[in-house]
XYZ file of C-alpha atoms in Angstrom:
724
model
C 82.454 -61.220 16.588
C 81.593 -59.526 13.439
C 84.449 -57.695 11.362
C 84.346 -54.113 11.263
C 83.602 -54.336 7.423
C 80.380 -56.210 8.234
C 79.341 -53.664 10.566
C 79.823 -50.782 8.363
C 77.925 -52.625 5.663
C 75.129 -53.042 8.150
C 75.265 -49.154 8.865
C 75.260 -48.310 5.150
C 72.323 -50.607 4.497
C 70.368 -49.032 7.327
C 71.347 -45.490 6.378
C 70.264 -46.425 2.734
C 66.860 -47.745 3.828
C 66.545 -44.693 5.870
C 67.536 -42.132 3.234
C 65.269 -44.120 0.800
C 62.284 -44.179 3.091
C 62.919 -40.215 3.621
C 63.040 -39.733 -0.141
C 59.916 -41.685 -0.692
C 57.989 -39.929 1.971
C 59.170 -36.620 0.741
C 58.199 -37.699 -2.910
C 54.805 -38.618 -1.589
C 54.343 -35.372 0.216
C 55.496 -33.566 -2.870
C 53.000 -35.609 -5.031
C 50.122 -34.748 -2.541
C 51.016 -31.219 -2.462
C 51.325 -30.731 -6.113
C 48.522 -33.055 -7.412
C 45.980 -33.445 -4.881
C 46.129 -29.921 -2.828
C 48.066 -28.043 -5.908
C 44.931 -26.260 -7.025
C 44.019 -25.122 -3.260
C 47.727 -23.966 -2.813
C 47.912 -22.044 -6.035
C 44.359 -20.367 -5.260
C 45.862 -19.293 -1.826
C 49.139 -18.011 -3.390
C 47.267 -15.866 -6.009
C 45.102 -14.589 -3.086
C 48.458 -13.418 -1.417
C 50.111 -12.205 -4.651
C 46.779 -10.165 -5.653
C 44.252 -7.983 -4.301
C 40.849 -7.030 -5.688
C 38.320 -4.452 -5.508
C 34.743 -5.166 -6.402
C 33.030 -3.334 -9.248
C 29.451 -2.793 -8.753
C 26.890 -4.007 -11.248
C 24.520 -1.346 -12.488
C 21.242 -2.166 -10.988
C 18.302 -2.698 -13.564
C 15.874 0.226 -14.019
C 12.165 0.067 -12.960
C 9.794 1.184 -15.710
C 6.037 1.751 -15.479
C 3.987 0.308 -18.275
C 4.577 3.292 -20.524
C 8.463 3.460 -20.196
C 8.542 5.928 -17.479
C 11.598 5.634 -15.100
C 10.433 4.953 -11.586
C 13.722 3.863 -10.101
C 17.126 4.292 -11.654
C 20.918 3.727 -10.780
C 22.927 7.164 -11.119
C 26.689 7.237 -11.392
C 28.575 7.583 -8.210
C 32.045 6.790 -6.868
C 33.425 5.137 -3.781
C 36.904 5.481 -2.274
C 38.902 2.615 -1.464
C 42.603 2.551 0.293
C 45.539 -0.008 0.134
C 47.076 0.639 3.548
C 50.421 -1.061 2.448
C 50.730 1.664 -0.397
C 50.291 4.610 1.782
C 53.685 6.188 2.731
C 52.488 9.202 4.850
C 49.433 8.166 6.874
C 49.062 11.401 8.522
C 49.059 13.742 5.324
C 47.039 11.342 3.498
C 44.384 11.157 6.207
C 44.261 15.011 6.389
C 43.955 15.595 2.752
C 41.271 12.839 2.211
C 39.242 13.978 5.296
C 39.258 17.766 3.937
C 38.106 16.775 0.666
C 35.470 14.389 1.819
C 34.360 16.330 4.790
C 34.618 13.441 7.227
C 36.471 12.983 10.597
C 40.248 12.945 10.219
C 40.715 10.533 13.028
C 38.586 7.825 11.307
C 40.139 8.188 7.883
C 43.606 7.621 9.883
C 42.268 4.551 11.434
C 41.153 2.893 8.264
C 44.400 3.602 6.343
C 46.568 2.275 9.195
C 44.688 -0.868 9.411
C 46.657 -4.472 8.647
C 44.263 -5.091 5.664
C 44.930 -5.565 2.025
C 42.016 -2.991 1.044
C 39.865 -0.847 3.130
C 36.562 1.201 2.177
C 36.740 4.878 3.284
C 33.674 6.435 1.901
C 30.829 5.457 -0.528
C 28.892 7.580 -3.065
C 30.875 10.571 -3.082
C 30.213 13.358 -5.702
C 31.930 13.698 -9.179
C 33.744 17.117 -7.894
C 34.904 15.245 -4.856
C 36.377 12.408 -6.836
C 38.064 14.877 -9.139
C 39.742 16.685 -6.217
C 40.881 13.326 -4.887
C 42.466 12.386 -8.361
C 44.114 15.825 -8.466
C 45.658 15.078 -4.999
C 47.470 12.184 -6.406
C 47.644 10.116 -3.091
C 49.425 6.983 -3.331
C 47.363 4.043 -2.087
C 43.901 5.990 -2.335
C 41.840 4.759 -5.170
C 38.474 5.792 -6.730
C 36.038 3.331 -8.117
C 33.003 3.820 -10.249
C 29.781 3.117 -8.185
C 26.085 3.221 -8.577
C 23.639 4.737 -6.241
C 19.824 3.821 -6.341
C 17.687 6.980 -6.991
C 13.841 7.421 -7.105
C 13.358 10.733 -9.384
C 9.567 10.877 -8.270
C 10.433 10.893 -4.445
C 7.358 9.097 -2.578
C 5.588 8.198 -5.710
C 4.419 4.605 -5.427
C 6.943 3.810 -2.688
C 4.875 1.242 -1.370
C 5.191 -0.688 -4.427
C 8.822 0.109 -5.575
C 10.348 -0.297 -2.381
C 13.876 0.725 -1.783
C 17.533 -0.792 -1.198
C 20.102 -0.736 1.077
C 23.684 0.765 1.003
C 24.996 -2.054 -1.104
C 22.179 -1.929 -3.484
C 20.489 -4.877 -2.337
C 16.450 -4.826 -2.270
C 15.111 -4.589 1.042
C 11.381 -3.700 0.116
C 8.720 -3.778 -2.418
C 9.702 -4.855 -6.028
C 13.139 -3.814 -5.328
C 13.358 -6.889 -2.999
C 11.053 -9.489 -4.682
C 12.852 -8.937 -7.913
C 16.391 -8.338 -6.565
C 17.875 -11.340 -8.115
C 16.762 -10.017 -11.555
C 17.419 -6.464 -10.926
C 20.791 -6.834 -9.106
C 23.324 -8.183 -11.909
C 26.802 -9.653 -11.443
C 29.597 -7.550 -10.025
C 32.749 -7.430 -11.617
C 36.437 -7.411 -10.279
C 39.576 -5.005 -10.462
C 42.475 -7.350 -9.634
C 46.213 -6.426 -9.044
C 49.379 -8.156 -8.265
C 51.094 -7.298 -4.808
C 54.220 -8.377 -2.813
C 54.039 -9.809 0.797
C 53.450 -6.450 2.271
C 50.481 -5.851 0.131
C 52.136 -3.306 -2.206
C 51.450 -3.341 -5.882
C 54.386 -4.838 -7.876
C 55.485 -2.475 -10.699
C 55.274 -5.038 -13.485
C 52.733 -7.474 -12.143
C 49.825 -5.941 -14.362
C 46.265 -5.733 -13.360
C 43.040 -6.860 -14.883
C 39.492 -5.730 -14.802
C 36.752 -8.202 -15.004
C 33.581 -6.234 -16.269
C 30.324 -6.266 -14.142
C 27.277 -7.565 -15.935
C 24.324 -5.258 -15.412
C 20.944 -6.100 -14.053
C 17.915 -6.612 -16.071
C 15.217 -3.997 -16.290
C 11.677 -4.473 -14.653
C 8.617 -3.159 -16.691
C 5.469 -2.819 -14.336
C 1.985 -2.685 -14.897
C 1.587 0.334 -13.220
C 0.466 3.502 -15.255
C 2.302 6.401 -13.958
C -0.573 8.959 -14.835
C -3.419 6.804 -13.237
C -1.081 6.286 -10.254
C -0.648 9.819 -10.011
C -4.624 10.273 -10.252
C -4.726 7.730 -7.303
C -2.055 9.348 -5.113
C -3.687 12.805 -5.584
C -7.098 11.401 -4.550
C -5.544 9.731 -1.498
C -3.940 12.610 -0.234
C -7.087 14.748 -0.789
C -9.121 12.146 1.088
C -6.567 11.672 3.857
C -6.479 15.560 4.623
C -10.340 16.205 4.159
C -11.454 13.376 6.301
C -8.537 13.654 8.886
C -8.085 10.001 8.495
C -5.498 7.319 9.878
C -4.847 6.189 6.285
C -6.235 6.064 2.913
C -5.746 3.068 0.398
C -6.806 3.251 -3.180
C -6.294 0.065 -5.846
C -6.822 0.470 -9.521
C -6.991 -3.045 -11.327
C -7.727 -4.054 -15.060
C -10.221 -6.607 -14.488
C -9.371 -8.635 -17.671
C -5.763 -9.095 -16.870
C -5.464 -8.521 -13.209
C -2.943 -5.771 -13.866
C -2.558 -3.556 -11.085
C -2.628 -0.009 -12.752
C -2.372 1.818 -9.478
C -1.719 1.179 -5.721
C -1.616 4.222 -3.511
C -1.232 4.376 0.565
C -1.134 7.453 2.377
C 0.733 8.378 4.549
C 3.799 7.172 2.554
C 7.773 7.698 2.609
C 10.381 8.712 0.266
C 12.493 5.803 -0.699
C 15.606 7.897 -1.250
C 15.424 8.328 2.583
C 13.213 5.575 3.695
C 13.936 5.776 7.423
C 12.775 9.727 7.477
C 9.074 10.507 7.803
C 7.808 13.160 5.293
C 6.080 15.435 7.947
C 7.874 17.527 10.442
C 5.423 16.564 13.280
C 6.168 12.897 12.859
C 10.052 13.815 12.758
C 9.599 15.793 15.971
C 7.894 12.883 17.746
C 10.578 10.609 16.471
C 13.379 12.491 18.532
C 14.969 10.773 21.196
C 13.385 7.206 20.539
C 15.253 4.219 21.161
C 16.674 2.166 18.133
C 14.199 -0.659 19.092
C 11.501 2.180 18.861
C 12.641 3.743 15.862
C 12.521 0.152 14.132
C 9.101 -0.197 15.121
C 8.206 3.241 13.568
C 9.958 2.404 10.308
C 8.028 -0.732 9.630
C 4.689 0.974 10.551
C 5.737 3.840 8.117
C 6.581 1.211 5.244
C 3.128 -1.068 6.060
C 1.260 -1.163 2.817
C -2.414 -1.637 4.085
C -3.660 -2.957 0.652
C -1.262 -5.944 1.156
C -0.369 -6.005 4.964
C -3.247 -5.582 6.565
C -7.008 -7.372 6.773
C -10.421 -5.696 7.726
C -13.876 -6.499 7.786
C -15.074 -5.034 4.455
C -18.714 -4.275 5.618
C -21.226 -3.894 2.619
C -18.825 -4.173 -0.060
C -18.795 -7.840 0.621
C -22.488 -7.887 -0.433
C -21.046 -8.102 -4.201
C -19.623 -11.452 -3.085
C -22.779 -12.761 -1.717
C -24.807 -11.598 -4.618
C -22.796 -13.446 -6.947
C -23.086 -16.593 -5.109
C -26.776 -16.208 -4.766
C -27.122 -15.483 -8.415
C -24.729 -18.373 -9.496
C -26.421 -21.000 -7.282
C -29.871 -19.681 -8.571
C -31.219 -18.985 -5.234
C -32.218 -15.563 -6.112
C -32.885 -13.579 -9.197
C -33.010 -9.873 -9.835
C -36.728 -9.669 -9.150
C -37.008 -12.006 -6.227
C -39.096 -10.504 -3.428
C -37.999 -9.703 0.142
C -39.266 -7.889 3.060
C -37.387 -5.685 5.394
C -39.099 -4.863 8.839
C -35.869 -3.230 10.047
C -34.987 -6.298 12.252
C -33.853 -10.029 12.093
C -35.171 -11.591 15.436
C -35.427 -15.105 14.800
C -31.589 -16.029 15.070
C -31.189 -17.803 18.451
C -29.084 -15.514 20.825
C -28.830 -12.661 18.563
C -31.145 -9.572 17.160
C -29.637 -8.153 13.888
C -31.138 -4.991 12.333
C -30.865 -3.127 8.971
C -28.847 0.000 8.982
C -32.141 1.789 8.303
C -34.156 0.014 11.001
C -35.729 3.329 12.245
C -37.552 3.606 8.574
C -37.432 0.101 7.231
C -37.279 -0.787 3.471
C -40.417 -2.763 3.396
C -41.245 -4.622 0.348
C -38.480 -4.731 -2.180
C -37.145 -6.805 -5.013
C -33.579 -8.193 -4.743
C -32.327 -5.406 -7.091
C -33.637 -2.748 -4.921
C -32.147 -4.633 -1.849
C -28.854 -4.258 -3.238
C -29.530 -0.648 -4.403
C -30.607 0.002 -0.654
C -27.818 -2.203 1.052
C -30.362 -3.681 2.934
C -28.948 -6.110 5.625
C -32.161 -7.951 5.931
C -32.148 -8.978 2.384
C -28.616 -10.516 2.636
C -29.141 -12.269 5.886
C -32.127 -14.186 4.074
C -30.012 -14.640 1.019
C -27.254 -15.973 3.163
C -29.690 -18.368 4.511
C -30.658 -19.675 1.143
C -27.142 -20.088 0.137
C -26.084 -22.147 3.433
C -22.967 -22.279 5.337
C -21.267 -25.039 3.260
C -21.803 -23.239 -0.170
C -21.047 -19.864 1.436
C -17.600 -21.174 2.565
C -16.863 -22.908 -0.659
C -17.403 -19.602 -2.719
C -15.485 -17.592 -0.235
C -12.570 -19.836 -0.815
C -13.244 -19.861 -4.634
C -13.145 -16.005 -4.684
C -9.772 -16.327 -3.132
C -10.394 -15.169 0.322
C -8.474 -17.052 3.017
C -5.353 -17.369 0.923
C -2.505 -15.240 -0.605
C -3.350 -13.643 -4.001
C 0.184 -14.341 -4.900
C 0.973 -10.752 -5.763
C 4.752 -9.870 -6.146
C 5.105 -8.022 -2.797
C 6.106 -9.189 0.823
C 4.304 -9.543 3.690
C 1.005 -10.524 2.220
C -2.070 -11.512 4.776
C -4.404 -14.130 4.176
C -7.309 -12.749 5.839
C -9.582 -14.479 8.458
C -12.371 -16.877 7.228
C -13.926 -19.826 9.026
C -11.891 -22.844 8.785
C -14.910 -25.280 8.105
C -18.846 -25.043 7.708
C -19.265 -26.514 11.013
C -17.838 -23.443 12.553
C -20.370 -21.358 10.856
C -23.357 -20.877 13.234
C -26.575 -19.108 12.009
C -25.565 -15.951 13.553
C -22.227 -16.262 11.785
C -23.825 -16.975 8.403
C -25.977 -13.902 8.726
C -23.284 -11.428 9.602
C -20.800 -12.771 6.845
C -23.648 -12.046 4.451
C -23.417 -8.468 4.766
C -19.535 -8.452 5.330
C -19.058 -8.654 9.115
C -17.295 -11.409 10.989
C -14.846 -12.030 7.954
C -11.654 -10.205 7.650
C -9.959 -9.637 4.012
C -7.274 -7.794 2.359
C -8.027 -4.811 0.003
C -6.136 -6.764 -2.519
C -8.248 -10.074 -2.121
C -11.343 -8.151 -2.351
C -10.477 -5.866 -5.715
C -9.211 -9.367 -7.177
C -12.525 -10.834 -6.266
C -14.508 -7.982 -7.678
C -12.526 -7.935 -10.874
C -13.517 -11.474 -11.413
C -17.026 -10.455 -10.971
C -16.572 -7.757 -13.876
C -14.592 -9.917 -16.192
C -16.920 -12.971 -16.709
C -15.967 -14.923 -13.641
C -12.186 -15.458 -13.920
C -10.155 -15.115 -10.698
C -6.690 -13.540 -11.787
C -3.608 -13.494 -9.997
C -2.730 -9.739 -9.493
C 0.112 -8.748 -11.656
C 2.552 -6.139 -11.014
C 5.489 -6.858 -13.465
C 4.773 -7.310 -16.937
C 8.396 -8.090 -18.403
C 12.006 -8.225 -17.803
C 14.179 -6.636 -20.419
C 17.783 -6.128 -21.098
C 19.486 -2.846 -21.725
C 18.959 -2.975 -25.440
C 15.394 -3.326 -25.012
C 14.987 -6.745 -25.696
C 12.199 -9.040 -23.762
C 14.105 -11.617 -21.704
C 10.810 -13.116 -19.815
C 7.382 -12.028 -19.829
C 4.785 -12.622 -16.896
C 1.754 -13.587 -18.815
C -1.735 -13.032 -17.168
C -2.735 -15.790 -14.993
C -6.163 -17.156 -14.602
C -6.410 -18.871 -11.063
C -9.733 -20.293 -11.596
C -13.307 -20.007 -12.861
C -15.679 -18.729 -10.010
C -18.888 -17.490 -11.627
C -20.495 -17.835 -15.237
C -20.397 -14.890 -17.688
C -24.178 -14.844 -17.316
C -24.017 -14.150 -13.521
C -21.463 -11.716 -14.123
C -23.527 -9.892 -16.493
C -26.590 -9.796 -14.439
C -24.695 -8.843 -11.391
C -22.883 -6.042 -13.085
C -26.484 -4.563 -14.203
C -27.599 -4.665 -10.514
C -24.423 -2.777 -9.161
C -24.797 -0.302 -11.997
C -28.265 0.458 -10.492
C -26.829 0.998 -7.151
C -24.872 4.003 -8.498
C -27.565 5.261 -10.863
C -30.554 4.795 -8.332
C -29.252 3.495 -4.985
C -26.706 4.485 -2.022
C -23.567 4.599 -4.308
C -24.838 7.590 -6.314
C -21.918 9.778 -5.097
C -19.814 7.835 -7.481
C -22.034 8.643 -10.202
C -20.126 9.931 -13.734
C -22.252 11.358 -16.112
C -21.556 9.597 -19.535
C -20.055 6.520 -18.109
C -21.810 3.520 -16.869
C -20.325 2.851 -13.230
C -21.220 -0.135 -11.135
C -20.341 -0.157 -7.493
C -21.106 -0.721 -3.948
C -20.438 1.507 -0.712
C -19.502 -0.046 2.534
C -18.963 1.325 6.130
C -17.801 -1.081 8.818
C -16.921 -0.530 12.439
C -13.220 -1.241 12.955
C -12.186 -4.470 15.271
C -9.391 -3.605 17.444
C -8.010 -6.301 19.916
C -10.857 -8.634 18.965
C -13.545 -5.986 19.978
C -15.666 -3.492 17.892
C -14.041 -0.065 18.666
C -16.641 2.645 19.435
C -16.438 5.542 17.059
C -13.702 4.059 14.557
C -14.828 3.023 11.146
C -13.454 1.971 7.775
C -15.345 3.830 4.761
C -15.060 2.056 1.591
C -16.144 1.985 -2.080
C -15.717 -0.353 -4.760
C -16.640 0.116 -8.264
C -16.177 -1.031 -11.839
C -16.396 1.209 -15.052
C -17.688 0.946 -17.619
C -20.011 -1.434 -16.477
C -20.782 -2.870 -20.062
C -17.116 -3.181 -20.948
C -14.989 -2.854 -17.922
C -11.638 -1.190 -18.055
C -11.126 -0.502 -14.414
C -11.872 -1.681 -11.114
C -11.469 0.568 -8.246
C -11.343 0.064 -4.414
C -11.157 3.163 -2.099
C -10.650 2.590 1.665
C -10.615 5.218 4.291
C -9.189 4.394 7.440
C -10.515 6.046 10.669
C -12.247 9.265 9.019
C -12.413 11.674 11.615
C -13.852 14.971 10.354
C -17.525 14.380 11.238
C -18.787 12.155 8.279
C -17.594 8.444 8.114
C -19.874 6.832 5.669
C -18.640 4.750 2.751
C -21.027 6.583 0.211
C -20.496 10.134 1.518
C -16.503 9.918 1.830
C -15.302 7.334 -0.285
C -17.751 7.446 -3.081
C -16.879 10.929 -4.320
C -13.275 9.954 -4.363
C -14.047 6.807 -6.473
C -16.224 8.592 -8.919
C -13.672 11.409 -9.361
C -10.867 8.867 -9.988
C -12.871 6.849 -12.353
C -13.754 9.898 -14.520
C -10.055 10.978 -14.633
C -8.695 7.503 -15.512
C -11.429 6.895 -18.346
C -10.792 10.033 -19.804
C -7.021 9.669 -19.843
C -7.569 6.206 -21.578
C -9.740 7.870 -24.154
C -12.853 5.922 -23.167
C -15.496 7.980 -24.970
C -18.490 8.819 -22.699
C -21.949 7.791 -23.720
C -24.799 9.788 -22.540
C -28.421 8.339 -22.618
C -31.393 10.592 -23.452
C -32.862 9.663 -20.047
C -29.475 10.536 -18.512
C -29.321 14.001 -20.253
C -33.057 14.756 -19.365
C -32.699 13.799 -15.707
C -29.228 15.411 -15.289
C -30.778 18.735 -16.549
C -33.778 18.837 -14.172
C -33.254 21.057 -11.038
C -35.405 20.728 -7.642
C -35.157 22.489 -4.554
C -33.952 20.777 -1.355
C -36.428 21.024 1.451
C -35.444 21.985 5.045
C -35.407 18.803 7.251
C -33.311 20.118 9.909
C -34.532 19.714 13.688
C -36.883 16.829 12.450
C -36.546 13.394 13.714
C -35.049 10.796 11.287
C -38.561 9.013 10.618
C -40.088 12.600 9.669
C -37.116 13.675 7.601
C -37.032 10.321 5.824
C -40.566 10.344 4.928
C -40.573 14.092 3.665
C -37.534 13.307 1.320
C -38.719 10.275 0.147
C -42.270 11.533 -0.696
C -40.378 14.380 -2.767
C -38.587 11.851 -4.685
C -35.227 12.410 -2.890
C -32.960 9.687 -1.526
C -31.172 10.287 1.650
C -28.024 8.753 3.480
C -27.143 8.108 7.129
C -25.216 4.870 6.979
C -24.963 4.414 10.604
C -26.702 1.942 12.908
C -25.978 4.309 15.975
C -29.142 5.909 15.831
C -32.788 5.570 17.080
C -36.046 6.346 15.380
C -36.237 9.464 17.735
C -32.527 10.776 16.519
C -32.692 14.309 15.285
C -31.350 15.812 12.050
C -28.958 18.558 13.046
C -27.522 19.430 9.666
C -27.907 18.425 6.057
C -26.175 18.417 2.702
C -27.026 20.170 0.203
C -28.463 23.129 2.462
C -32.120 23.943 2.029
C -33.145 25.849 -1.011
C -30.153 24.565 -3.050
C -31.021 23.567 -6.665
C -29.862 19.902 -7.316
C -30.592 17.131 -9.840
C -33.795 15.215 -9.396
C -33.487 12.094 -7.318
C -30.452 13.353 -5.664
C -29.077 11.778 -2.106
C -29.324 14.105 0.870
C -26.551 13.600 3.610
C -28.194 13.839 6.876
C -26.175 14.654 9.962
C -27.621 13.388 13.195
C -27.179 13.583 16.817
C -26.075 10.007 18.062
C -26.400 7.981 21.131
C -23.252 5.978 21.950
C -23.138 3.725 25.089
C -26.418 5.655 26.110
C -24.372 8.983 25.999
C -25.421 11.297 23.599
C -22.865 12.794 21.076
C -23.670 15.696 19.170
C -22.115 16.761 15.794
C -21.721 20.550 15.071
C -24.644 22.031 13.235
C -23.633 24.411 10.206
C -25.334 27.791 11.552
C -23.341 30.074 8.998
C -25.820 32.962 7.772
C -28.334 32.410 10.337
C -29.868 35.015 12.516
C -29.300 35.287 16.159
C -32.897 33.673 17.170
C -32.230 30.866 14.853
C -28.804 30.234 16.308
C -30.130 30.053 20.059
C -33.255 28.044 19.128
C -30.705 25.547 17.480
C -27.965 25.425 20.044
C -30.585 25.454 22.916
C -32.425 22.518 21.195
C -28.810 20.611 21.279
C -28.737 21.732 25.051
C -25.015 23.402 24.137
C -23.289 26.176 25.767
C -22.338 29.193 23.661
C -21.107 32.751 23.493
C -22.405 34.859 20.638
C -20.726 38.151 19.805
C -22.123 40.889 17.721
C -25.364 41.370 15.715
C -26.700 40.359 12.472
C -25.989 37.096 11.064
C -23.278 34.005 11.514
C -20.232 35.042 9.985
C -18.017 32.810 11.885
C -18.419 29.705 13.976
C -16.275 27.235 16.050
C -16.147 24.423 15.760
C -16.726 23.702 12.115
C -20.059 22.051 10.935
C -19.961 18.454 11.095
C -17.271 18.270 14.114
C -18.049 15.577 16.902
C -18.492 17.879 19.964
C -16.907 17.104 23.111
C -18.547 17.287 26.666
C -18.885 20.813 28.079
C -17.365 22.534 24.845
C -18.595 26.196 24.293
C -19.572 27.173 20.961
C -18.176 30.539 19.789
C -20.269 32.432 17.355
C -19.696 35.693 15.834
C -22.343 37.820 14.024
C -22.128 40.637 11.773
C -24.213 43.255 10.021
C -24.391 42.573 6.206
C -25.340 45.657 4.255
C -27.594 45.018 1.157
């Protein structure tokens, strides 16, 4: 047996080792906590000891190219609370609710939450902030904030875009340049106890926010204003679904203006501008409302593709000239139809009175489909597709906006059958976006360089110093300067002597091309729905502007590109060039011809063949731009009216009765000023029902001239005696 002393010694040794082991373990644990996890626990402790409120950075300003402020951040205030610091929650909730005009119960709910800080209301007025400060409520804090504001309302809204309540870009330039505009937020840090109450001697620290950079756009506020005004007038006048206008500087690809109507106010981006739409939206579900919002924000120039129609003939012409398969003096013959394509019979828009023998230049002036079908054959499918891609169709342009579409082109030459090649040559069977088309046309004007569309020129700091410059970018060379010069001369003749005369501007050499395309909806051509367009460059000898005007679904009678989009283009070019101080240059011939006046003949009640021959023999041009007529279609009205004094060589717009799906549809003629027997003869000739009241000459009529007449409509006519 071991002695008691030995047992005691063993126990002491065991206890010693146990204590040593525990001490060693604690030492390791302490070392792990202090060395390995020290920073993490320190950070956690600081978070428990402190509370912080974010200090918003001031978002950068968006300027136009001349320094006009298009989007700014205005000073505002946000109310926060520290629930642990609030002593009398009921009293505090009542005072705050009264000053801020909000629900007292909601305020009480927020200030009694078990959180360190809670936002009560964002973007209060300066007066409200001053009242809260005077109330001196413990636990209620007012922090300087910024609110995005667009001083011109709906102006350029599809370009500028808008932000959310936290000043994060959601759309337009606000979104694509958000990382530059947004800046870096600061923090207001305070020390607190375990309950979240501020320590009396703990101190506080403010970490200043870094404001965002300012973006300088390529947009010119004045030209944008011209474009917006023109787009709105065209929308209302033509009762169109929407209107899109782009103005580009050909040499740089700078977008000087991009207007889309209808639009929205980015200050209230979820509210429509017109009362009728507001009423229609009432009662819609959230899902339905979101769909309506996205439709309202949709920018046709970027987000939608369409068949360009005859404006695409500019591209076909460029390809033919560049590949030397055609010259300005090459001869073609238009018999009205193309009949030798297997399974298809194509026709010229003026098949009822064919253009006959003509040079290529005259074919472009006449917008003759037969000429372009034959040119497409000379080019061939492989070369056609090669150049279509080279001009940027079928791919994004790279413009700094979201949701850009690439359009629709054939995937390879093998997919281009003979009929496809024929229709593509005059702008059908291919889908492009407006921004693609204006960029391609700019390359034709600038000597052949396909530019990347530029919306932002530079980023600057608050002192005006340039931080980054976005230089003009040439994507590739498409055609030679010689081809460019030749084609510009041909397109200039389209405006001076051809179908584009509505865009003619005395003193300025305008080159352009008109287009009227039937819309494709759900994969089929929609009866009665058209897109009217006009593409132009000016001055033709020194291009400063490329302009594209697109009017979607004009429904006020006329829908032809030359008639409804041409005047819009001409007016916009005139205003813009005058603003840019481009001096007009009048030629002697221009002055001489412009001063000659001739009387317009009466071609009403004649069929289109007779009317066309009479006008042509007298030196006039005429315009219908529709394929939905026959050689027996009758002219029911004309503009200018008979007897009007107009410039020699003017285009006379003819309104015809048309047949759609074998069902005749009439347009209301202009019977104002006519005598009773003339009215009866005209309306009986159109087999219309009518009521005539009074005697004398017509002083009122319903419907208005040019209106498409519904079946069984009764025409109301009022006559009055006019004393000499």
